[in-house]
């Protein structure tokens, strides 16, 4: 019995070594081969989690799971557009409280790698840049252009107020801070990179700074004198060779992004990776003494309108899904996957002598399907237009002072005009109506911007409902990110003038007028509302397969976007956003085809179902 007590005490002590260590003040430095914590080698085994993609109520739970898998460090981006949604209006509260996220990491014995870039990529809207930067048509993000630098500097001063005191050299747990992000994929201006470094220093980030780039991008993206971490390379010999080359022939060696999974894009097959191959690669990297950051350990969900999009000179516009499950070791709902256990076994092999892994926490709530929710109210968007903005020419979202959501563009076709209707530079998804009848859907992904009109009578009403499907977050088109109808609408070679524009940012679902039912099915955008009662709460998933394309809200929380084309067919509903008693669901569907009567949930995600 005494032996068992002693053993339990030893295990408890071993599991709390990191927590105890973080009660003291530390030094953190770059050695020739290793990171040095208090002068001794530290191999960072890090996992990326973005606090914005996880309900605040679950931060600690997710961090505990990271520790249980064997991680000792958490990596996270800081998204500028979340913290400064309007210029000069800063928000570091609620789910934006990044400092609290860092403090919870410390309480749980975890170090932090902070990536406030402010460019993030991350499959996040505009790569993290705020949409209001685009109101200035002359501003060029990610450049030395003064208006951009001034906005960037002002923001980073606020970030510094939140985080600078939490660096390890000030008694906190932030080991390193990343400047820029994969800059070599975009340009090669060392003066711009040096300007980034000065802004970070002025903001109070006086500890270790580093850059990260893909192998071929390192020459353009690294800043001499700072550690150049590598992304997307897991061959130990190549990692060491690359970092040696750009860091005066020495380490330490850090893979800033290693991918045990991948993201999904609308209309494309579900992505993933092979867990056995991932485990083998991790084993090789750790055996070589290289520090690593898994991108992602836990992806979570890209809620609201924050999904980004990819586009290159060879690939068309491709928006990403709201689910950021990423086929990560910890899934979207925070549950460990088979990959979690395989990677945990590898990490256990490489623990320092005398250390053991903590037990895997048991999830305190279950995931289940709720009773079917009956639709109790329907609001037709065309019956809830409000006051328009009027202009001879259609205006972009930015010119209308709107960042996200949808805009309805309306004009009158004075003559009986048939022929080709073309929207120049459509961004990104449009539904075309004549006299309230849906004629066509135009999708930027597919290069669609035109429809043939026929049988149009004089004084017909032309409506074009345009959705921002996500601003580009990576590549050469980052600066070309205005939304809506960004140039003109042409019919038979003549520009259409005299527009009324109705804004639907969908910040909330209040203010819409609902009726019990609209009777027969119509092909116009609608909002469905339903309520359900709970005696207890748990995680669940909305099953969106009966719907077309839109956004769903539960108790006022925007769960993200759905689209029947897939591969994502469900929306994760965290228990933290449900409550005992009455709950409300609102679904905005812009591809309404049927008179939907009910809304259903299921107890598991569907992330791999494609439809034409």
Coordinates of C-alpha atoms in Angstrom, one line a residue:
X1 CA 0.0 0.0 0.0
X2 CA 2.8 2.4 1.0
X3 CA 4.6 1.6 -2.4
X4 CA 1.4 2.5 -4.2
X5 CA 1.1 5.8 -2.4
X6 CA 4.7 6.7 -3.1
X7 CA 4.2 5.8 -6.8
X8 CA 1.1 7.9 -7.1
X9 CA 2.9 10.8 -5.5
X10 CA 5.8 10.4 -7.9
X11 CA 3.5 10.4 -10.9
X12 CA 1.7 13.5 -9.7
X13 CA 5.0 15.3 -9.2
X14 CA 6.2 14.3 -12.7
X15 CA 3.0 15.5 -14.3
X16 CA 3.2 18.8 -12.6
X17 CA 6.9 19.5 -13.3
X18 CA 6.1 22.1 -16.0
X19 CA 3.5 23.8 -13.8
X20 CA 5.9 24.1 -11.0
X21 CA 8.6 25.4 -13.3
X22 CA 6.3 28.2 -14.5
X23 CA 5.9 29.7 -11.1
X24 CA 9.4 31.1 -11.4
X25 CA 11.1 33.7 -13.6
X26 CA 13.0 32.2 -16.4
X27 CA 15.5 33.0 -19.1
X28 CA 15.0 31.8 -22.7
X29 CA 17.7 32.0 -25.3
X30 CA 19.0 30.5 -28.6
X31 CA 21.8 28.0 -28.3
X32 CA 23.8 26.7 -31.2
X33 CA 21.7 23.6 -31.5
X34 CA 18.9 23.9 -28.9
X35 CA 16.6 26.4 -27.3
X36 CA 17.9 27.1 -23.8
X37 CA 15.5 27.5 -20.9
X38 CA 17.4 28.7 -17.8
X39 CA 20.5 27.6 -19.7
X40 CA 19.3 24.0 -20.3
X41 CA 18.0 22.6 -23.5
X42 CA 14.3 22.7 -24.1
X43 CA 12.7 20.8 -27.0
X44 CA 9.4 22.5 -27.7
X45 CA 6.6 20.1 -28.7
X46 CA 4.0 22.6 -29.6
X47 CA 0.5 22.4 -31.0
X48 CA -1.4 25.3 -32.7
X49 CA -4.8 26.3 -31.4
X50 CA -6.5 29.6 -32.2
X51 CA -8.5 31.0 -29.2
X52 CA -10.8 32.7 -31.7
X53 CA -11.9 29.3 -33.1
X54 CA -12.7 27.9 -29.7
X55 CA -15.5 29.1 -27.4
X56 CA -13.8 30.8 -24.4
X57 CA -15.6 28.3 -22.1
X58 CA -13.5 25.5 -23.6
X59 CA -10.1 27.1 -23.6
X60 CA -8.9 25.4 -20.5
X61 CA -10.3 22.0 -21.5
X62 CA -8.6 22.1 -24.9
X63 CA -5.3 23.2 -23.3
X64 CA -5.5 20.3 -20.8
X65 CA -6.0 17.9 -23.8
X66 CA -2.9 19.3 -25.4
X67 CA -0.9 18.7 -22.3
X68 CA -2.3 15.2 -22.1
X69 CA -1.1 14.4 -25.6
X70 CA 2.4 15.4 -24.5
X71 CA 2.7 19.0 -25.7
X72 CA 4.5 21.5 -23.6
X73 CA 3.8 24.6 -25.8
X74 CA 0.8 26.2 -27.5
X75 CA 1.1 28.2 -30.7
X76 CA -1.6 30.8 -31.7
X77 CA -2.2 33.5 -34.1
X78 CA -3.7 36.9 -33.2
X79 CA -6.2 38.1 -35.8
X80 CA -6.2 41.9 -36.4
X81 CA -9.7 41.9 -37.8
X82 CA -11.2 40.3 -34.7
X83 CA -9.5 42.8 -32.3
X84 CA -10.1 46.0 -34.4
X85 CA -13.4 45.3 -36.2
X86 CA -13.7 49.1 -36.9
X87 CA -10.8 51.4 -37.1
X88 CA -9.8 52.7 -33.7
X89 CA -12.3 50.4 -31.9
X90 CA -10.4 47.7 -30.1
X91 CA -11.8 44.6 -28.5
X92 CA -9.9 42.3 -26.2
X93 CA -12.9 41.0 -24.3
X94 CA -14.8 37.7 -24.3
X95 CA -13.5 35.3 -27.0
X96 CA -11.0 38.1 -27.9
X97 CA -9.3 38.0 -24.5
X98 CA -6.0 36.7 -25.8
X99 CA -4.1 37.7 -22.6
X100 CA -6.5 35.4 -20.6
X101 CA -5.9 32.6 -23.0
X102 CA -2.1 33.0 -22.4
X103 CA -2.6 33.1 -18.6
X104 CA -4.7 29.9 -18.7
X105 CA -1.9 28.2 -20.6
X106 CA 0.5 29.3 -17.9
X107 CA -1.9 28.0 -15.1
X108 CA -1.9 24.7 -16.9
X109 CA 1.9 24.6 -17.2
X110 CA 2.1 25.3 -20.9
X111 CA 4.5 27.7 -22.7
X112 CA 3.2 29.8 -25.6
X113 CA 4.6 30.8 -29.0
X114 CA 2.8 34.0 -30.0
X115 CA 2.1 34.9 -33.7
X116 CA 0.6 38.4 -33.9
X117 CA 2.1 38.9 -37.3
X118 CA -0.4 40.8 -38.0
X119 CA -0.8 38.9 -41.3
X120 CA -1.8 35.4 -40.4
X121 CA -3.1 33.6 -43.5
X122 CA -4.6 30.7 -41.4
X123 CA -7.6 30.2 -43.8
X124 CA -9.0 33.4 -42.1
X125 CA -10.8 36.2 -43.8
X126 CA -8.2 38.5 -45.5
X127 CA -5.5 36.7 -43.7
X128 CA -6.4 38.5 -40.5
X129 CA -6.3 42.0 -42.0
X130 CA -9.4 44.1 -41.2
X131 CA -11.8 44.8 -44.1
X132 CA -11.8 48.6 -43.4
X133 CA -8.3 48.9 -44.7
X134 CA -9.8 48.4 -48.2
X135 CA -11.9 51.5 -47.9
X136 CA -8.8 53.4 -49.0
X137 CA -8.4 52.3 -52.6
X138 CA -4.8 53.4 -52.6
X139 CA -3.7 51.4 -49.5
X140 CA -1.5 48.4 -50.1
X141 CA -1.4 46.0 -47.2
X142 CA 1.8 44.2 -46.4
X143 CA 3.9 47.1 -47.7
X144 CA 5.8 50.2 -46.5
X145 CA 2.9 52.4 -47.7
X146 CA 2.5 55.0 -44.9
X147 CA -1.3 54.7 -44.3
X148 CA -0.9 50.9 -43.9
X149 CA 2.1 51.2 -41.6
X150 CA 0.3 53.8 -39.4
X151 CA -2.8 51.6 -39.0
X152 CA -0.6 48.5 -38.3
X153 CA 1.5 50.4 -35.7
X154 CA -1.6 51.7 -33.9
X155 CA -3.0 48.2 -33.7
X156 CA 0.3 46.6 -32.5
X157 CA 0.6 49.1 -29.7
X158 CA -2.7 47.8 -28.4
X159 CA -1.6 44.2 -28.8
X160 CA 1.6 45.1 -26.9
X161 CA -0.5 46.4 -24.0
X162 CA -2.2 43.0 -23.8
X163 CA 0.8 40.7 -24.3
X164 CA 4.2 42.3 -23.8
X165 CA 4.2 41.8 -20.0
X166 CA 3.4 38.1 -20.5
X167 CA 6.8 37.3 -22.2
X168 CA 9.1 34.9 -20.5
X169 CA 11.7 37.6 -19.8
X170 CA 9.0 39.5 -17.8
X171 CA 7.9 36.5 -15.8
X172 CA 5.3 35.2 -18.2
X173 CA 5.1 32.1 -20.4
X174 CA 5.4 33.5 -24.0
X175 CA 8.7 32.1 -25.2
X176 CA 9.0 33.7 -28.6
X177 CA 7.0 36.1 -30.9
X178 CA 6.8 35.8 -34.6
X179 CA 7.1 38.8 -36.9
X180 CA 5.2 38.7 -40.2
X181 CA 4.2 35.2 -41.5
X182 CA 5.6 33.3 -44.5
X183 CA 6.5 36.7 -46.0
X184 CA 8.7 34.9 -48.5
X185 CA 5.6 33.6 -50.3
X186 CA 4.6 37.2 -51.0
X187 CA 7.6 39.4 -51.4
X188 CA 11.2 40.0 -50.4
X189 CA 11.5 43.5 -49.1
X190 CA 14.0 43.3 -46.2
X191 CA 13.3 47.0 -45.3
X192 CA 9.7 46.1 -44.8
X193 CA 10.6 43.2 -42.6
X194 CA 12.9 45.4 -40.6
X195 CA 10.1 47.9 -40.2
X196 CA 8.0 45.0 -38.7
X197 CA 10.7 44.3 -36.2
X198 CA 10.8 48.0 -35.1
X199 CA 7.1 48.1 -34.7
X200 CA 7.2 44.9 -32.5
X201 CA 10.0 46.4 -30.4
X202 CA 8.1 49.7 -30.0
X203 CA 5.1 47.7 -28.8
X204 CA 7.1 46.1 -26.0
X205 CA 8.1 42.8 -27.5
X206 CA 11.7 42.8 -26.3
X207 CA 12.2 39.1 -26.1
X208 CA 13.1 36.6 -28.9
X209 CA 11.6 37.3 -32.3
X210 CA 11.5 34.8 -35.2
X211 CA 10.3 34.5 -38.8
X212 CA 8.9 31.4 -40.6
X213 CA 8.7 30.4 -44.2
X214 CA 8.4 27.4 -46.5
X215 CA 11.8 25.9 -47.6
X216 CA 11.9 27.7 -51.0
X217 CA 10.6 30.9 -49.5
X218 CA 13.2 31.3 -46.8
X219 CA 15.7 33.5 -48.8
X220 CA 13.0 36.1 -49.4
X221 CA 11.2 35.8 -46.0
X222 CA 13.9 35.6 -43.4
X223 CA 15.3 38.7 -41.6
X224 CA 19.0 38.5 -40.9
X225 CA 19.9 38.2 -37.2
X226 CA 16.6 36.5 -36.3
X227 CA 15.8 32.8 -36.1
X228 CA 14.4 31.6 -39.4
X229 CA 12.0 28.7 -38.6
X230 CA 10.8 26.5 -41.4
X231 CA 7.3 25.5 -42.4
X232 CA 6.1 22.3 -44.2
X233 CA 9.4 20.4 -44.0
X234 CA 9.8 17.4 -41.7
X235 CA 13.0 15.8 -43.0
X236 CA 15.4 16.4 -40.0
X237 CA 18.5 16.7 -42.2
X238 CA 16.8 19.2 -44.5
X239 CA 15.4 21.2 -41.6
X240 CA 18.9 21.6 -40.1
X241 CA 20.5 22.4 -43.4
X242 CA 17.9 25.2 -44.1
X243 CA 18.1 26.8 -40.7
X244 CA 21.9 26.6 -40.7
X245 CA 22.0 28.3 -44.1
X246 CA 20.0 31.3 -43.0
X247 CA 21.2 31.5 -39.4
X248 CA 25.0 31.7 -39.5
X249 CA 25.5 28.0 -39.6
X250 CA 23.7 27.2 -36.4
X251 CA 20.3 26.4 -34.8
X252 CA 18.3 26.0 -32.8
X253 CA 16.0 24.0 -35.1
X254 CA 12.3 24.7 -35.2
X255 CA 9.5 23.6 -37.5
X256 CA 7.0 26.3 -37.0
X257 CA 4.2 24.6 -39.0
X258 CA 4.1 20.8 -39.3
X259 CA 0.9 19.5 -40.9
X260 CA -0.8 16.4 -39.4
X261 CA -3.9 17.4 -41.3
X262 CA -5.2 20.0 -43.8
X263 CA -8.1 22.4 -44.3
X264 CA -11.2 22.0 -46.5
X265 CA -12.6 24.2 -49.3
X266 CA -16.2 24.3 -50.5
X267 CA -16.9 22.0 -53.4
X268 CA -13.7 20.0 -52.9
X269 CA -13.1 16.6 -51.2
X270 CA -12.5 16.5 -47.5
X271 CA -8.8 16.7 -46.6
X272 CA -6.8 14.7 -44.2
X273 CA -3.5 12.9 -43.5
X274 CA -2.4 9.4 -42.6
X275 CA -2.0 9.0 -38.8
X276 CA 0.6 6.3 -39.1
X277 CA 2.7 8.3 -41.4
X278 CA 2.3 11.4 -39.2
X279 CA 3.4 9.4 -36.2
X280 CA 6.5 8.1 -38.0
X281 CA 7.5 11.6 -39.1
X282 CA 7.0 13.0 -35.6
X283 CA 9.2 10.2 -34.2
X284 CA 12.0 11.1 -36.6
X285 CA 11.8 14.9 -35.8
X286 CA 11.8 14.4 -32.1
X287 CA 14.6 11.9 -32.2
X288 CA 16.7 14.5 -34.0
X289 CA 16.2 17.0 -31.2
X290 CA 14.2 19.4 -33.4
X291 CA 11.4 21.5 -31.9
X292 CA 8.1 21.4 -33.6
X293 CA 4.7 23.1 -33.8
X294 CA 1.8 21.0 -35.1
X295 CA -0.5 23.0 -37.3
X296 CA -3.1 22.2 -36.2
X297 CA -3.4 20.3 -32.9
X298 CA -7.0 21.5 -32.6
X299 CA -8.6 23.5 -35.4
X300 CA -12.0 24.3 -34.0
X301 CA -14.5 26.3 -36.1
X302 CA -14.2 29.5 -38.2
X303 CA -17.4 31.1 -37.2
X304 CA -19.2 34.3 -38.3
X305 CA -17.9 35.4 -41.7
X306 CA -14.2 34.8 -41.0
X307 CA -13.5 32.0 -43.5
X308 CA -10.8 33.0 -46.0
X309 CA -10.2 31.9 -49.6
X310 CA -7.3 30.9 -51.8
X311 CA -6.6 32.1 -55.3
X312 CA -3.4 32.0 -57.4
X313 CA -2.5 32.6 -61.0
X314 CA -3.1 29.0 -61.7
X315 CA -6.0 28.2 -59.4
X316 CA -9.4 29.9 -59.3
X317 CA -11.0 31.5 -56.3
X318 CA -11.6 28.9 -53.6
X319 CA -13.4 29.8 -50.3
X320 CA -12.8 27.6 -47.3
X321 CA -15.4 25.9 -45.1
X322 CA -16.5 27.0 -41.6
X323 CA -15.4 23.8 -40.0
X324 CA -11.7 24.0 -39.3
X325 CA -11.6 20.4 -38.0
X326 CA -8.4 20.0 -40.1
X327 CA -8.3 16.3 -39.5
X328 CA -6.3 17.4 -36.4
X329 CA -5.5 15.1 -33.4
X330 CA -8.2 16.8 -31.4
X331 CA -11.4 17.2 -33.6
X332 CA -13.7 20.1 -34.0
X333 CA -15.7 19.2 -30.9
X334 CA -12.6 18.7 -28.8
X335 CA -12.6 14.9 -28.8
X336 CA -9.3 12.9 -29.2
X337 CA -9.0 11.0 -32.5
X338 CA -7.0 7.9 -33.3
X339 CA -4.3 10.3 -34.5
X340 CA -4.2 11.8 -31.0
X341 CA -3.4 8.5 -29.4
X342 CA -0.7 7.6 -32.0
X343 CA 1.1 10.9 -31.6
X344 CA 0.8 10.7 -27.9
X345 CA 2.5 7.3 -27.9
X346 CA 5.4 8.8 -30.0
X347 CA 5.8 11.8 -27.6
X348 CA 5.8 9.5 -24.6
X349 CA 9.0 7.8 -26.1
X350 CA 10.8 11.1 -26.1
X351 CA 10.0 12.5 -22.7
X352 CA 12.9 13.6 -20.5
X353 CA 13.9 11.1 -17.8
X354 CA 11.6 11.0 -14.9
X355 CA 8.6 12.6 -16.7
X356 CA 5.3 10.9 -17.6
X357 CA 2.3 12.0 -19.4
X358 CA -0.8 13.1 -17.5
X359 CA -4.0 11.2 -17.8
X360 CA -6.3 12.1 -20.7
X361 CA -9.2 14.2 -19.2
X362 CA -12.7 12.8 -19.6
X363 CA -15.0 15.1 -21.5
X364 CA -17.6 16.4 -19.0
X365 CA -20.5 16.5 -21.5
X366 CA -21.7 14.2 -24.2
X367 CA -22.5 15.0 -27.9
X368 CA -26.1 14.0 -28.8
X369 CA -28.9 14.8 -31.2
X370 CA -31.7 17.0 -30.0
X371 CA -35.4 16.6 -30.7
X372 CA -36.6 17.9 -34.1
X373 CA -37.2 21.7 -34.0
X374 CA -40.3 22.9 -35.8
X375 CA -40.0 26.0 -37.8
X376 CA -42.3 28.6 -36.2
X377 CA -41.6 31.7 -38.2
X378 CA -40.3 32.6 -41.7
X379 CA -39.0 36.0 -42.8
X380 CA -38.6 36.7 -46.6
X381 CA -35.6 38.9 -47.2
X382 CA -37.3 40.8 -49.9
X383 CA -40.0 41.9 -47.4
X384 CA -37.4 43.1 -45.0
X385 CA -35.3 45.5 -47.1
X386 CA -35.2 48.7 -44.9
X387 CA -33.8 51.9 -46.3
X388 CA -31.4 51.7 -49.3
X389 CA -28.3 53.6 -50.3
X390 CA -28.8 55.1 -53.8
X391 CA -26.2 55.7 -56.4
X392 CA -25.9 55.9 -60.2
X393 CA -23.3 53.1 -60.1
X394 CA -23.2 50.0 -57.9
X395 CA -20.9 50.4 -54.9
X396 CA -18.7 47.8 -53.4
X397 CA -19.2 46.5 -49.8
X398 CA -16.3 48.7 -48.7
X399 CA -17.8 51.9 -50.3
X400 CA -21.1 51.0 -48.5
X401 CA -19.1 50.8 -45.2
X402 CA -19.9 47.1 -44.8
X403 CA -17.4 44.3 -44.3
X404 CA -19.3 41.0 -44.4
X405 CA -22.6 39.4 -45.2
X406 CA -24.7 40.3 -48.3
X407 CA -25.9 43.3 -50.3
X408 CA -29.0 43.4 -52.5
X409 CA -28.4 45.5 -55.6
X410 CA -31.7 46.7 -57.3
X411 CA -32.4 48.7 -60.4
X412 CA -35.2 49.1 -62.9
X413 CA -35.0 47.8 -66.5
X414 CA -36.9 50.7 -68.2
X415 CA -37.0 49.0 -71.5
X416 CA -37.8 45.5 -72.5
X417 CA -34.2 44.5 -72.6
X418 CA -33.1 41.0 -73.5
X419 CA -29.6 39.9 -73.9
X420 CA -26.4 39.2 -72.0
X421 CA -26.3 40.5 -68.4
X422 CA -22.7 40.7 -67.2
X423 CA -21.4 41.6 -63.7
X424 CA -17.8 42.9 -64.0
X425 CA -15.6 41.7 -61.2
X426 CA -18.2 39.9 -59.2
X427 CA -17.1 39.2 -55.6
X428 CA -18.1 36.5 -54.9
X429 CA -21.5 34.9 -55.2
X430 CA -24.7 36.3 -56.8
X431 CA -28.3 35.3 -57.2
X432 CA -30.0 37.2 -60.0
X433 CA -33.8 37.9 -59.9
X434 CA -36.2 39.6 -62.3
X435 CA -39.5 40.7 -60.7
X436 CA -38.7 38.5 -57.8
X437 CA -38.2 35.3 -59.8
X438 CA -34.8 33.7 -59.5
X439 CA -33.1 33.4 -62.9
X440 CA -29.5 32.3 -62.2
X441 CA -26.8 31.8 -59.6
X442 CA -23.3 33.2 -60.5
X443 CA -20.4 31.7 -58.7
X444 CA -16.9 33.2 -58.8
X445 CA -15.4 29.8 -58.1
X446 CA -16.6 28.6 -61.4
X447 CA -15.8 31.8 -63.4
X448 CA -19.5 32.7 -63.7
X449 CA -20.4 36.3 -64.1
X450 CA -23.1 36.4 -66.9
X451 CA -26.6 35.3 -67.6
X452 CA -28.8 35.6 -70.7
X453 CA -32.0 37.5 -70.1
X454 CA -35.1 36.7 -72.2
X455 CA -38.7 37.8 -72.1
X456 CA -38.1 40.8 -69.9
X457 CA -41.0 43.3 -69.9
X458 CA -40.6 47.1 -69.6
X459 CA -39.9 48.5 -66.1
X460 CA -39.0 45.1 -64.7
X461 CA -37.1 45.0 -61.4
X462 CA -33.6 43.5 -61.5
X463 CA -32.2 42.3 -58.2
X464 CA -28.7 40.9 -57.6
X465 CA -28.1 39.5 -54.2
X466 CA -24.3 39.4 -53.6
X467 CA -22.5 37.5 -50.8
X468 CA -18.9 38.0 -49.6
X469 CA -17.8 34.4 -49.7
X470 CA -14.5 35.1 -47.9
X471 CA -11.6 37.4 -48.7
X472 CA -8.4 35.9 -50.1
X473 CA -6.0 35.0 -47.3
X474 CA -2.9 33.9 -49.2
X475 CA -1.0 34.6 -52.4
X476 CA -0.6 37.4 -55.0
X477 CA -4.2 38.6 -54.9
X478 CA -4.2 39.5 -51.2
X479 CA -4.4 43.2 -52.1
X480 CA -7.3 42.7 -54.5
X481 CA -10.0 41.9 -52.0
X482 CA -12.9 44.3 -52.4
X483 CA -16.3 42.7 -52.3
X484 CA -19.7 43.0 -53.9
X485 CA -20.2 44.5 -57.4
X486 CA -16.8 46.1 -57.6
X487 CA -17.1 47.6 -61.1
X488 CA -20.3 47.6 -63.2
X489 CA -23.3 45.7 -64.5
X490 CA -23.6 45.5 -68.2
X491 CA -26.6 44.6 -70.3
X492 CA -26.2 44.2 -74.1
X493 CA -23.0 46.3 -73.9
X494 CA -24.6 49.2 -71.9
X495 CA -23.9 49.9 -68.2
X496 CA -27.0 49.8 -66.0
X497 CA -27.4 52.8 -63.8
X498 CA -29.7 54.0 -61.0
X499 CA -29.1 51.5 -58.2
X500 CA -30.6 51.0 -54.8
X501 CA -28.4 49.0 -52.4
X502 CA -29.8 47.2 -49.3
X503 CA -27.3 46.1 -46.7
X504 CA -27.5 42.8 -44.9
X505 CA -24.4 42.5 -42.7
X506 CA -26.3 39.9 -40.6
X507 CA -24.4 41.0 -37.4
X508 CA -27.6 39.7 -35.7
X509 CA -31.0 38.3 -36.7
X510 CA -33.0 40.9 -34.8
X511 CA -35.2 43.4 -36.7
X512 CA -36.7 40.9 -39.2
X513 CA -40.5 40.5 -39.5
X514 CA -41.6 36.9 -39.3
X515 CA -44.8 35.2 -40.4
X516 CA -46.0 31.8 -39.4
X517 CA -45.6 30.4 -42.9
X518 CA -45.3 31.7 -46.4
X519 CA -47.3 28.8 -47.8
X520 CA -46.1 27.4 -51.1
X521 CA -42.4 27.2 -51.8
X522 CA -40.8 30.3 -53.4
X523 CA -37.3 30.8 -54.7
X524 CA -36.3 33.8 -52.6
X525 CA -34.0 34.1 -49.6
X526 CA -35.6 33.6 -46.2
X527 CA -34.9 33.3 -42.5
X528 CA -36.3 30.4 -40.6
X529 CA -36.8 30.6 -36.9
X530 CA -37.6 27.9 -34.4
X531 CA -37.3 27.3 -30.7
X532 CA -36.6 24.2 -28.6
X533 CA -36.5 23.5 -24.9
X534 CA -33.7 21.7 -23.0
X535 CA -33.5 20.2 -19.6
X536 CA -29.7 19.8 -19.9
X537 CA -27.1 20.8 -22.5
X538 CA -24.5 19.0 -24.5
X539 CA -22.6 19.5 -27.8
X540 CA -24.5 18.8 -31.0
X541 CA -24.5 19.4 -34.7
X542 CA -27.0 21.1 -36.9
X543 CA -27.8 18.9 -40.0
X544 CA -28.0 21.3 -42.9
X545 CA -28.6 18.8 -45.7
X546 CA -32.2 20.0 -46.2
X547 CA -31.0 23.5 -46.9
X548 CA -29.1 25.3 -49.7
X549 CA -26.6 28.0 -48.8
X550 CA -26.5 30.3 -45.8
X551 CA -25.7 31.0 -42.2
X552 CA -27.1 29.6 -38.9
X553 CA -27.5 31.2 -35.5
X554 CA -28.2 29.6 -32.1
X555 CA -29.1 31.9 -29.3
X556 CA -27.6 34.8 -31.2
X557 CA -24.3 33.0 -31.9
X558 CA -23.2 32.8 -35.5
X559 CA -22.2 29.2 -36.1
X560 CA -20.7 29.8 -39.5
X561 CA -21.7 29.1 -43.1
X562 CA -23.2 26.0 -44.7
X563 CA -23.5 25.1 -48.4
X564 CA -25.1 22.0 -49.9
X565 CA -22.2 21.4 -52.2
X566 CA -20.1 20.2 -49.2
X567 CA -18.0 18.6 -48.2
X568 CA -19.2 20.1 -44.8
X569 CA -22.8 19.3 -44.2
X570 CA -23.1 20.0 -40.4
X571 CA -22.5 22.9 -38.1
X572 CA -21.0 22.3 -34.7
X573 CA -23.1 23.7 -31.8
X574 CA -21.1 23.9 -28.5
X575 CA -23.0 23.1 -25.3
X576 CA -21.6 26.4 -23.9
X577 CA -24.0 28.3 -26.3
X578 CA -27.0 26.3 -25.3
X579 CA -29.0 26.7 -22.1
X580 CA -31.6 25.0 -20.0
X581 CA -35.1 26.1 -21.0
X582 CA -35.9 27.8 -24.3
X583 CA -33.3 28.1 -27.1
X584 CA -33.6 29.8 -30.5
X585 CA -32.3 28.7 -33.9
X586 CA -32.4 31.1 -36.9
X587 CA -31.2 30.0 -40.3
X588 CA -30.7 32.4 -43.2
X589 CA -30.9 30.5 -46.5
X590 CA -30.2 32.3 -49.8
X591 CA -30.9 29.3 -52.0
X592 CA -34.4 28.6 -50.8
X593 CA -36.1 25.9 -52.8
X594 CA -38.7 24.3 -50.5
X595 CA -40.9 25.3 -47.6
X596 CA -38.8 23.8 -44.8
X597 CA -40.9 22.7 -41.8
X598 CA -38.2 21.5 -39.4
X599 CA -34.6 21.7 -38.3
X600 CA -32.7 18.6 -37.2
X601 CA -29.5 17.8 -35.3
X602 CA -27.3 14.8 -35.2
X603 CA -24.6 13.5 -32.8
X604 CA -21.7 13.5 -35.2
X605 CA -20.1 15.7 -37.9
X606 CA -20.5 15.2 -41.7
X607 CA -17.4 16.7 -43.3
X608 CA -16.9 14.5 -46.3
X609 CA -20.1 14.6 -48.4
X610 CA -20.0 16.4 -51.8
X611 CA -22.9 17.3 -54.1
X612 CA -22.9 19.0 -57.5

